[in-house]
Coordinates of C-alpha atoms and ligand atoms in Angstrom, one line a residue:
M1 CA -48.1 106.6 45.9
T2 CA -51.2 106.9 47.7
A3 CA -51.2 107.1 51.1
A4 CA -52.0 104.4 53.4
P5 CA -55.7 104.0 54.2
T6 CA -55.0 103.8 57.8
S7 CA -58.4 104.9 59.0
A8 CA -59.7 101.4 57.9
L9 CA -56.9 99.5 59.9
V10 CA -57.9 97.5 63.0
P11 CA -56.0 99.2 65.6
L12 CA -53.0 97.2 67.2
R13 CA -53.3 97.2 70.8
Q14 CA -52.5 94.5 73.6
T15 CA -53.7 96.0 77.1
W16 CA -53.5 94.5 80.6
P17 CA -55.7 95.9 83.7
P18 CA -54.4 99.0 84.9
G19 CA -53.4 97.0 88.5
S20 CA -51.2 94.6 86.4
V21 CA -49.5 97.4 84.6
A22 CA -48.7 99.3 87.6
R23 CA -47.5 95.8 89.4
Y24 CA -45.2 94.9 86.3
R25 CA -43.5 98.2 86.1
A26 CA -43.0 98.6 90.2
A27 CA -41.6 95.2 90.0
G28 CA -39.1 96.2 87.3
Y29 CA -40.3 93.8 84.6
W30 CA -41.5 96.6 82.3
T31 CA -38.7 99.0 82.0
G32 CA -39.8 101.2 79.2
E33 CA -37.4 99.9 76.8
T34 CA -38.3 99.7 73.3
F35 CA -36.6 98.0 70.4
P36 CA -35.2 101.0 68.5
G37 CA -34.1 102.0 72.0
F38 CA -31.8 99.3 73.1
L39 CA -30.4 98.6 69.6
R40 CA -29.2 102.4 69.5
D41 CA -28.0 102.0 72.7
R42 CA -25.8 99.0 71.8
A43 CA -25.0 100.5 68.8
T44 CA -23.4 103.4 70.7
R45 CA -21.8 101.2 73.6
Y46 CA -20.3 98.5 71.3
P47 CA -20.2 99.8 67.9
D48 CA -17.3 97.4 66.8
D49 CA -18.4 94.5 68.3
I50 CA -20.1 91.5 65.7
A51 CA -23.5 91.6 66.3
V52 CA -25.0 89.2 63.5
V53 CA -22.9 86.6 61.4
G54 CA -24.7 84.9 58.3
G55 CA -23.3 83.7 55.5
A56 CA -20.3 85.8 54.4
V57 CA -21.8 88.7 56.3
R58 CA -20.6 90.1 59.6
L59 CA -22.6 92.9 60.8
S60 CA -21.1 95.2 63.6
Y61 CA -23.6 96.7 66.0
A62 CA -22.8 99.9 64.6
A63 CA -23.5 98.5 61.1
L64 CA -26.7 96.9 62.2
W65 CA -28.1 100.1 63.3
Q66 CA -27.1 101.7 60.2
E67 CA -28.5 99.3 58.2
A68 CA -31.8 99.2 59.7
G69 CA -31.8 103.0 59.3
R70 CA -31.1 102.6 55.7
I71 CA -33.8 100.2 55.2
G72 CA -36.6 101.8 57.8
A73 CA -36.0 105.0 55.7
G74 CA -36.0 103.2 52.4
L75 CA -39.5 101.9 53.4
L76 CA -40.7 105.3 54.2
A77 CA -39.5 107.1 51.3
R78 CA -41.3 104.4 49.0
G79 CA -44.7 105.6 50.6
L80 CA -45.2 103.2 53.8
V81 CA -46.3 105.0 56.8
P82 CA -45.4 104.5 60.6
G83 CA -48.1 101.9 61.8
D84 CA -48.2 100.0 58.9
R85 CA -48.0 96.4 58.8
V86 CA -45.3 94.4 56.8
V87 CA -45.1 90.7 56.2
V88 CA -41.7 89.2 56.6
Q89 CA -40.8 86.0 55.0
L90 CA -37.2 85.4 55.4
G91 CA -35.0 82.5 56.6
N92 CA -31.7 82.9 58.4
V93 CA -30.1 85.3 56.8
P94 CA -28.6 88.3 58.2
E95 CA -31.4 90.5 56.4
F96 CA -33.7 88.8 58.6
V97 CA -32.3 91.1 61.5
S98 CA -31.5 94.1 59.4
V99 CA -34.9 94.2 58.0
V100 CA -36.7 93.7 61.2
C101 CA -34.5 96.2 63.2
G102 CA -35.4 98.4 60.1
L103 CA -39.1 98.0 60.3
F104 CA -38.6 98.9 64.0
R105 CA -36.8 102.0 63.4
A106 CA -39.5 103.2 61.3
G107 CA -42.4 102.4 63.2
L108 CA -43.5 99.6 60.9
V109 CA -44.9 96.6 62.5
P110 CA -43.2 93.2 61.5
V111 CA -45.6 90.3 60.9
F112 CA -43.8 86.9 60.8
A113 CA -44.5 84.3 58.4
L114 CA -42.5 81.1 58.2
P115 CA -40.3 80.3 55.2
A116 CA -42.2 77.0 54.8
H117 CA -45.6 79.0 54.4
R118 CA -47.1 79.2 51.2
I119 CA -49.7 81.4 49.5
T120 CA -52.9 80.2 51.6
E121 CA -51.1 81.1 54.9
V122 CA -49.2 83.9 53.8
G123 CA -52.5 85.4 52.0
H124 CA -54.4 84.8 55.2
V125 CA -51.7 86.4 57.4
L126 CA -51.5 89.4 54.8
R127 CA -55.4 90.0 55.0
K128 CA -55.8 89.6 58.8
A129 CA -52.9 92.0 59.5
Q130 CA -53.9 94.3 56.8
A131 CA -50.5 94.5 55.4
R132 CA -49.4 96.8 52.8
A133 CA -45.9 95.2 52.1
Y134 CA -44.3 91.9 51.7
I135 CA -40.5 91.2 52.3
A136 CA -39.2 87.9 51.3
A137 CA -35.9 86.2 49.8
A138 CA -35.6 85.8 46.3
V139 CA -34.9 81.8 46.5
Q140 CA -34.4 80.1 49.3
D141 CA -34.2 76.3 49.8
G142 CA -35.2 75.6 46.2
F143 CA -38.5 77.8 46.4
D144 CA -39.0 81.2 44.4
Y145 CA -40.7 83.8 46.6
R146 CA -40.9 86.2 43.8
T147 CA -43.6 83.6 42.4
L148 CA -45.4 83.8 45.5
A149 CA -45.4 87.6 45.8
R150 CA -46.8 87.6 42.1
E151 CA -49.5 85.3 43.4
L152 CA -50.2 87.4 46.3
Q153 CA -50.1 90.7 44.4
A154 CA -52.9 89.3 42.3
A155 CA -55.0 88.1 45.1
E156 CA -54.7 90.9 47.7
P157 CA -55.3 94.5 46.3
A158 CA -54.0 95.9 49.6
L159 CA -50.6 94.6 49.1
Q160 CA -48.7 97.6 47.5
H161 CA -45.1 97.0 48.4
V162 CA -43.2 93.8 47.4
L163 CA -39.4 94.0 48.7
I164 CA -36.9 91.4 47.7
V165 CA -33.7 90.1 49.6
G166 CA -31.5 89.2 46.5
D167 CA -32.4 89.2 42.9
A168 CA -35.5 91.4 42.9
A169 CA -36.9 91.1 39.4
E170 CA -39.5 93.4 38.9
F171 CA -39.7 94.2 42.5
T172 CA -37.7 96.5 45.0
A173 CA -34.3 95.4 46.1
V174 CA -34.0 95.6 49.9
A175 CA -30.6 96.3 49.0
A176 CA -31.6 99.3 46.6
L177 CA -33.6 100.8 49.5
A178 CA -32.5 104.3 50.6
G179 CA -33.6 107.3 52.6
D180 CA -32.9 109.7 55.1
D181 CA -32.5 108.1 58.4
T182 CA -33.0 111.6 60.3
G183 CA -36.7 111.4 59.2
L184 CA -37.3 108.3 61.1
P185 CA -40.0 108.7 63.6
A186 CA -39.2 109.2 67.6
D187 CA -39.0 105.9 69.8
P188 CA -42.3 104.3 70.3
D189 CA -44.8 104.0 73.3
P190 CA -43.1 100.8 75.0
Q191 CA -46.8 99.7 75.6
S192 CA -47.4 99.8 72.1
V193 CA -47.4 96.5 69.7
A194 CA -43.7 96.0 68.3
F195 CA -44.7 93.2 65.8
L196 CA -47.3 90.2 65.2
Q197 CA -46.0 87.0 65.8
L198 CA -48.1 83.6 64.3
S199 CA -50.0 81.2 66.7
G200 CA -49.2 77.6 66.4
G201 CA -53.2 77.2 66.6
S202 CA -55.4 74.2 67.2
T203 CA -58.5 75.6 65.6
G204 CA -58.2 76.7 61.6
L205 CA -55.6 79.3 60.6
S206 CA -52.9 81.0 62.4
K207 CA -54.3 83.7 64.8
L208 CA -52.1 87.0 65.0
I209 CA -50.3 87.5 68.5
P210 CA -49.4 91.3 69.4
R211 CA -46.4 91.7 71.2
T212 CA -45.4 94.8 73.1
H213 CA -41.9 96.3 73.3
D214 CA -42.3 96.2 77.3
D215 CA -43.4 92.5 77.4
Y216 CA -41.4 90.9 74.8
I217 CA -38.2 92.7 76.0
Y218 CA -39.0 91.5 79.4
S219 CA -39.2 88.0 78.3
F220 CA -36.1 87.9 76.7
R221 CA -34.1 90.0 79.4
A222 CA -35.2 87.6 81.9
S223 CA -34.6 84.8 79.7
N224 CA -30.7 86.4 79.1
E225 CA -30.5 85.7 83.1
I226 CA -31.9 82.3 83.4
C227 CA -30.1 81.0 80.3
G228 CA -26.6 82.6 81.0
I229 CA -26.6 84.9 78.0
D230 CA -24.0 87.9 78.2
R231 CA -21.8 89.9 76.3
S232 CA -19.3 87.0 75.8
S233 CA -22.2 84.5 74.6
V234 CA -22.5 83.4 70.9
Y235 CA -26.2 82.5 70.2
L236 CA -26.8 80.1 67.2
V237 CA -29.9 80.5 65.3
A238 CA -30.5 77.0 64.1
L239 CA -34.4 76.8 63.5
P240 CA -36.1 79.0 61.5
A241 CA -35.5 82.4 62.9
A242 CA -39.2 83.3 62.8
H243 CA -40.0 80.9 65.3
N244 CA -40.7 82.4 68.8
F245 CA -38.1 80.0 70.5
P246 CA -35.2 81.2 68.5
M247 CA -36.4 84.7 68.4
S248 CA -36.7 85.2 72.2
S249 CA -36.0 82.2 74.6
P250 CA -33.5 83.6 74.8
G251 CA -33.2 83.7 70.9
F252 CA -31.6 86.1 68.8
F253 CA -33.1 89.2 70.5
G254 CA -31.9 88.1 73.8
A255 CA -28.3 87.8 72.3
L256 CA -28.5 91.4 70.7
Y257 CA -30.2 92.6 73.7
A258 CA -27.0 91.6 75.7
G259 CA -24.5 92.8 73.1
A260 CA -23.7 89.2 72.4
R261 CA -22.9 87.7 68.8
V262 CA -25.9 86.1 66.8
V263 CA -25.1 83.6 64.3
L264 CA -27.3 82.2 61.8
S265 CA -27.3 78.7 60.4
P266 CA -28.7 78.5 56.8
G267 CA -30.4 75.0 58.1
P268 CA -30.8 73.1 61.6
G269 CA -28.9 69.9 60.6
P270 CA -25.5 69.0 62.3
D271 CA -24.0 69.6 58.5
A272 CA -24.9 73.2 58.6
A273 CA -24.6 73.8 62.5
F274 CA -21.6 72.2 63.3
P275 CA -19.0 74.1 61.3
L276 CA -20.5 77.3 62.7
I277 CA -20.2 76.2 66.1
A278 CA -16.5 75.4 65.7
R279 CA -15.6 78.4 63.9
E280 CA -17.9 81.0 65.7
G281 CA -17.4 79.4 69.3
V282 CA -21.1 79.0 69.8
T283 CA -22.2 79.0 73.3
C284 CA -25.8 78.4 73.3
V285 CA -28.5 76.7 70.8
G286 CA -32.2 75.9 70.8
L287 CA -33.5 72.6 69.1
V288 CA -36.7 70.8 68.9
P289 CA -36.4 67.2 70.0
P290 CA -35.6 65.5 66.9
L291 CA -32.9 67.8 66.0
A292 CA -31.4 67.4 69.3
L293 CA -31.1 63.5 68.6
L294 CA -29.7 64.0 65.4
W295 CA -27.1 66.3 66.8
A296 CA -26.4 64.0 69.6
Q297 CA -26.0 61.0 67.1
A298 CA -23.6 63.2 64.6
A299 CA -21.7 64.6 67.7
A300 CA -20.6 61.0 68.5
T301 CA -19.0 60.3 65.2
G302 CA -18.2 64.1 64.2
T303 CA -14.8 65.7 63.6
H304 CA -15.8 69.4 64.5
D305 CA -14.9 71.0 68.0
L306 CA -18.1 71.6 69.7
S307 CA -16.4 72.1 73.0
S308 CA -17.7 76.0 73.2
L309 CA -21.1 74.9 73.6
K310 CA -22.1 75.4 76.9
V311 CA -26.1 75.2 76.8
L312 CA -28.2 73.3 74.6
Q313 CA -31.8 74.0 74.7
V314 CA -34.5 71.7 73.6
G315 CA -38.3 72.8 73.2
G316 CA -41.0 73.1 71.0
A317 CA -42.3 69.5 71.3
K318 CA -42.0 67.0 74.2
L319 CA -38.6 65.8 75.0
V320 CA -38.9 62.6 76.6
P321 CA -36.4 61.4 79.6
E322 CA -34.8 58.8 77.7
A323 CA -34.0 61.1 74.8
A324 CA -33.0 63.8 77.0
R325 CA -30.8 61.2 78.6
R326 CA -29.2 60.4 75.3
V327 CA -28.5 64.2 74.6
V328 CA -26.8 64.7 77.9
D329 CA -24.5 61.7 77.3
A330 CA -23.5 62.6 73.8
L331 CA -23.2 66.3 74.0
G332 CA -21.9 66.7 77.4
C333 CA -22.9 70.3 77.7
T334 CA -25.9 71.6 79.9
L335 CA -29.4 70.6 78.6
Q336 CA -32.3 73.0 79.3
Q337 CA -35.7 72.1 78.6
V338 CA -37.6 74.9 77.5
F339 CA -41.7 75.0 77.1
G340 CA -42.9 78.0 75.8
M341 CA -45.5 79.5 73.6
A342 CA -45.7 82.5 70.8
E343 CA -48.5 83.7 73.0
G344 CA -46.3 84.2 76.0
L345 CA -45.3 81.9 78.8
V346 CA -42.0 80.3 78.7
N347 CA -40.9 77.5 81.1
Y348 CA -37.1 76.8 81.6
T349 CA -35.2 74.3 83.6
R350 CA -32.6 76.1 85.4
L351 CA -28.9 75.6 84.5
H352 CA -28.1 74.4 87.9
D353 CA -30.9 72.0 88.4
P354 CA -30.6 68.3 89.4
L355 CA -30.4 66.4 86.4
E356 CA -33.2 64.4 87.4
V357 CA -35.4 67.8 87.0
V358 CA -33.7 68.5 83.6
L359 CA -34.5 65.1 82.2
T360 CA -38.0 64.9 83.6
T361 CA -39.6 68.0 83.5
Q362 CA -40.4 70.8 81.0
G363 CA -39.1 73.5 83.4
R364 CA -40.5 76.4 85.6
P365 CA -41.8 79.8 84.3
I366 CA -39.7 82.7 83.7
S367 CA -41.3 85.1 86.2
P368 CA -42.4 85.5 89.6
D369 CA -45.4 87.0 88.4
D370 CA -46.4 84.4 85.7
E371 CA -49.5 83.1 87.2
V372 CA -50.1 79.3 86.5
L373 CA -53.6 77.4 86.9
V374 CA -53.7 73.7 86.1
V375 CA -57.6 73.2 86.0
D376 CA -60.1 70.1 85.2
D377 CA -62.5 70.1 82.5
Y378 CA -64.9 72.5 84.3
G379 CA -62.2 75.3 85.1
H380 CA -61.7 74.0 88.9
P381 CA -58.2 73.6 90.1
V382 CA -57.1 69.9 90.3
A383 CA -55.6 68.5 93.3
A384 CA -51.7 69.2 93.9
G385 CA -49.9 66.9 91.4
G386 CA -52.7 66.2 89.5
I387 CA -52.9 66.4 85.3
G388 CA -55.0 69.3 83.8
H389 CA -55.6 72.2 81.6
L390 CA -52.7 74.8 81.8
L391 CA -54.2 78.3 82.2
T392 CA -51.6 81.3 82.5
R393 CA -51.6 85.1 82.6
G394 CA -48.8 87.3 83.3
P395 CA -46.5 90.2 82.6
Y396 CA -45.7 88.6 79.0
T397 CA -48.5 86.8 78.1
I398 CA -51.0 88.1 75.9
R399 CA -54.7 88.8 76.7
A400 CA -56.2 88.9 73.3
Y401 CA -55.2 87.9 69.7
H402 CA -55.3 90.6 67.0
N403 CA -58.5 91.1 65.1
D404 CA -60.5 88.0 66.3
P405 CA -63.0 88.0 68.8
A406 CA -64.3 84.6 68.1
A407 CA -60.9 83.2 69.0
N408 CA -60.5 85.5 71.9
A409 CA -63.8 84.1 73.5
R410 CA -62.6 80.6 73.2
A411 CA -58.7 81.2 74.1
F412 CA -59.1 83.2 77.2
T413 CA -60.9 83.3 80.5
E414 CA -63.2 86.3 81.7
D415 CA -60.2 86.9 84.0
G416 CA -57.7 87.3 81.5
Y417 CA -56.2 83.8 81.8
Y418 CA -54.9 82.3 78.3
R419 CA -56.0 78.7 77.7
T420 CA -52.9 77.1 76.6
G421 CA -54.5 73.9 75.3
D422 CA -51.6 72.0 77.1
M423 CA -52.2 69.4 79.6
V424 CA -49.9 69.7 82.6
Q425 CA -49.0 68.4 85.6
Q426 CA -47.4 70.7 88.6
L427 CA -44.7 69.5 90.6
P428 CA -43.4 71.1 93.5
G429 CA -41.4 74.2 93.1
G430 CA -43.7 74.9 90.2
Y431 CA -41.9 72.7 87.7
L432 CA -44.1 71.6 84.9
V433 CA -44.5 68.1 83.0
V434 CA -46.3 68.5 79.8
Q435 CA -48.5 65.5 79.4
G436 CA -50.5 66.4 76.2
R437 CA -52.9 68.5 74.2
A438 CA -56.1 69.0 75.0
G439 CA -56.9 70.4 71.5
D440 CA -56.8 69.1 68.3
H441 CA -53.4 69.9 66.9
I442 CA -50.5 68.0 65.7
N443 CA -47.0 68.9 67.2
R444 CA -44.7 67.5 64.0
A445 CA -41.3 67.9 65.4
G446 CA -42.4 71.5 67.0
E447 CA -44.4 72.5 63.9
K448 CA -48.0 73.0 65.0
I449 CA -50.6 71.7 62.7
S450 CA -54.3 72.3 63.1
A451 CA -56.6 69.2 62.5
E452 CA -59.7 71.3 61.5
E453 CA -57.4 73.4 59.1
I454 CA -56.3 70.1 57.2
E455 CA -59.7 68.9 57.3
D456 CA -61.1 71.8 55.6
H457 CA -58.6 71.0 52.7
L458 CA -59.3 67.7 52.4
L459 CA -63.1 68.2 52.3
A460 CA -62.7 70.6 49.4
H461 CA -61.9 67.5 47.4
A462 CA -64.6 66.5 45.3
D463 CA -64.2 62.7 46.2
V464 CA -63.8 63.3 49.9
F465 CA -67.2 62.6 51.9
D466 CA -65.8 63.5 55.4
A467 CA -62.2 63.5 57.0
A468 CA -60.7 63.7 60.4
V469 CA -57.1 64.4 61.0
V470 CA -55.2 63.3 64.1
S471 CA -52.1 62.9 65.5
M472 CA -50.0 59.6 65.8
P473 CA -47.1 58.6 67.9
D474 CA -43.7 58.8 65.9
A475 CA -40.4 57.6 67.1
Y476 CA -38.8 60.2 65.2
L477 CA -40.8 63.3 65.0
G478 CA -42.8 62.9 68.3
E479 CA -46.0 63.2 66.3
R480 CA -47.0 62.7 62.8
S481 CA -50.2 63.4 61.0
C482 CA -52.7 60.9 60.1
A483 CA -55.9 61.9 58.1
F484 CA -58.8 59.3 58.2
V485 CA -61.1 59.9 55.1
I486 CA -64.5 58.6 54.1
A487 CA -64.5 58.9 49.9
R488 CA -67.6 59.3 48.1
D489 CA -68.1 56.8 45.2
T490 CA -64.5 56.6 43.9
P491 CA -61.9 56.6 46.4
P492 CA -58.9 58.9 45.3
S493 CA -55.5 57.4 46.3
A494 CA -53.6 58.7 49.3
A495 CA -50.9 59.9 47.2
S496 CA -53.4 62.1 45.0
L497 CA -55.1 63.4 48.2
K498 CA -51.5 64.3 49.7
A499 CA -50.8 66.2 46.5
W500 CA -54.3 68.0 46.7
V501 CA -53.4 69.2 50.2
R502 CA -50.0 70.4 48.9
G503 CA -51.8 72.0 45.9
R504 CA -53.9 74.1 48.1
G505 CA -50.9 76.3 48.8
L506 CA -49.9 75.3 52.2
A507 CA -46.7 74.6 54.0
A508 CA -45.2 71.1 53.4
F509 CA -45.3 70.0 57.0
K510 CA -49.0 70.2 56.9
V511 CA -49.5 67.5 54.0
P512 CA -50.7 64.7 56.1
D513 CA -48.0 62.0 56.6
Q514 CA -50.7 59.2 56.2
V515 CA -53.9 58.8 54.9
V516 CA -56.3 55.8 56.2
F517 CA -59.5 55.2 54.2
V518 CA -62.5 54.1 56.4
D519 CA -66.1 53.1 55.2
A520 CA -67.5 54.9 58.3
F521 CA -66.2 56.9 61.4
G522 CA -68.7 55.0 63.7
T523 CA -70.1 56.3 66.7
T524 CA -70.5 55.1 69.9
A525 CA -73.3 54.2 72.2
V526 CA -73.2 58.0 73.1
G527 CA -74.5 58.6 69.5
K528 CA -73.4 61.9 68.2
V529 CA -69.8 62.7 69.5
S530 CA -67.8 65.7 69.0
R531 CA -65.2 66.0 66.5
R532 CA -62.4 65.9 69.2
E533 CA -63.8 62.9 70.5
L534 CA -64.3 61.3 67.1
R535 CA -60.6 62.1 66.5
A536 CA -59.6 60.4 69.9
Q537 CA -61.7 57.5 69.2
L538 CA -60.1 57.1 65.5
R539 CA -56.6 57.4 66.7
A540 CA -57.3 54.8 69.7
R541 CA -58.7 52.3 67.5
Y542 CA -56.3 52.4 64.8
L543 CA -53.3 52.1 67.2
E544 CA -55.0 49.0 68.7
Q545 CA -55.5 47.3 65.5
T546 CA -52.0 48.3 64.4
G547 CA -50.3 47.3 67.6
E548 CA -48.6 50.7 67.5
P549 CA -47.4 52.1 70.8
R550 CA -49.3 55.0 72.2
Ligands
OOB1 C1 -43.2 77.3 71.1 O1 -44.0 77.9 70.7 P1 -45.2 77.7 69.9 O2 -46.3 78.9 69.7 O3 -44.8 77.5 68.4 O4 -46.0 76.3 70.1 C2 -46.5 76.4 71.7 C3 -46.8 75.0 71.9 C4 -47.2 74.6 73.5 O5 -48.5 75.5 73.8 C5 -47.1 73.2 73.6 O6 -48.3 72.4 73.0 C6 -46.0 73.0 72.6 O7 -45.8 74.0 71.6 N1 -44.5 73.0 73.2 C7 -44.1 71.8 74.0 C8 -42.8 72.3 74.5 N2 -42.7 73.6 74.0 C9 -43.8 74.1 73.3 N3 -44.7 70.7 74.2 C10 -44.2 69.9 75.1 N4 -42.8 70.2 75.4 C11 -42.2 71.5 75.3 N5 -41.0 71.8 75.7 O8 -43.1 75.7 70.6 C12 -42.1 77.4 71.9 C13 -42.1 78.9 72.0 C14 -40.9 79.4 73.1 C15 -40.0 78.7 73.5 C16 -40.0 77.6 73.1 C17 -41.2 76.8 72.3

């Protein structure tokens, strides 16, 4: 096995100005804890408590630590070296947690892909992160990731290791990894990058978000307090575990930090989740709005005992007040709205907030040191209570994406604020109401789709002259995607265009829900319009014509 070409790796770093670092430390946000550090501590203090439940597996804190050691040492024994990046594409299985903890123990850097991602997305992430290894399940939800692994290996020469949970075929089984855990490296620098998370992204492909031990641990430690997570809690991971929401708000990492129990649901629907809630006594779960409504409906007629549930969190997309009311009425537990982003800032309604605040706002920031600006198109603060662009910086919001100067120039102001792309209104007390997006992404039930990315795929079709992808309101999903297409001579069918996008190796949620053929996009009196204005015009005109509500 050859050694990693580490010299060619773009360094992983995330830096805050020295003054901010000093302030965040002095305020006690950044404590110097690290992932391996706190996991070791919990394994020592609560060795026999159950940490992770998934399928038939129940891992105690001691067993999780041991499993992580076996996996981490096994990966190093196979030739990976600390600092190497490893793409992890696993669903809600216990190995998600033990593999990621194993990577942390070995000083390897997880890069999180979503289970829905396919060759185009995973290939992009592998290249961008310069990953040398890929870890996936054999088969999940009917998809064979070993096939994907073969395609990746053929296309990406830097990918040297494929590890599979389950039947590994010609690859290495995660279960077969073995090594000496006394050879694992010392705990890392708390300011170093612990992992790379993916951005929802409105422009093109996902960007990589480097999160440090210090900043991420602060975000879920503080979240635990806000969400009432302690050692007696049982946290259910219903959304895909790779999403930032169920990972850290407070998520399974928050739960592990608290010494609580993490229960992994194989799917987000009531059929999978309700029996687990009843069996394990789940106290907290995070959902996207359409699922929360589905749960509310199912709870009304269901037979499972959901009485252990104390906090139902809803986030990832806007929960409108009427829907919030329905969820509260049906589930009878405390509703908590969560407005967050993988880049950092997370807002919560507080558990004892007045119901009106919980129903009508998306909460307020975690930290007293989260700086929030609401500005107009020119960057000037709007009048109090006005709607504007949300900019933010703080102790757990990144200052730069990994390896992407162009995206950084767009996404961050000179003084380090992250341009979230969200339009918000700020109420007294700092509560935010999300009013929409300035950028061009579609928030399809919490899954973010970049309009530009899908347009590029449509434009690659020989019969497509031009395409503009927009969001449309959808009663169930919140938003759905609609592609306006100008065909060349022979217009393809809508179905064949959808199949085309799917055939480009993309996550299924990115396939346009609707395709509308038009002769021209048309221009206004202004003449040349930006893509963004064009998209807005197309959407407005279409909604007017069809009489759909906005
Ligand atoms: C969460 O993270 P991402 O990175 O998948 O998406 C972030 C974007 C936000 O910028 C916003 O546009 C939207 O998702 N969003 C919401 C929302 N929560 C997220 N829009 C309206 N209302 C909400 N409650 O989605 C995420 C990360 C951590 C915690 C929760 C959600």
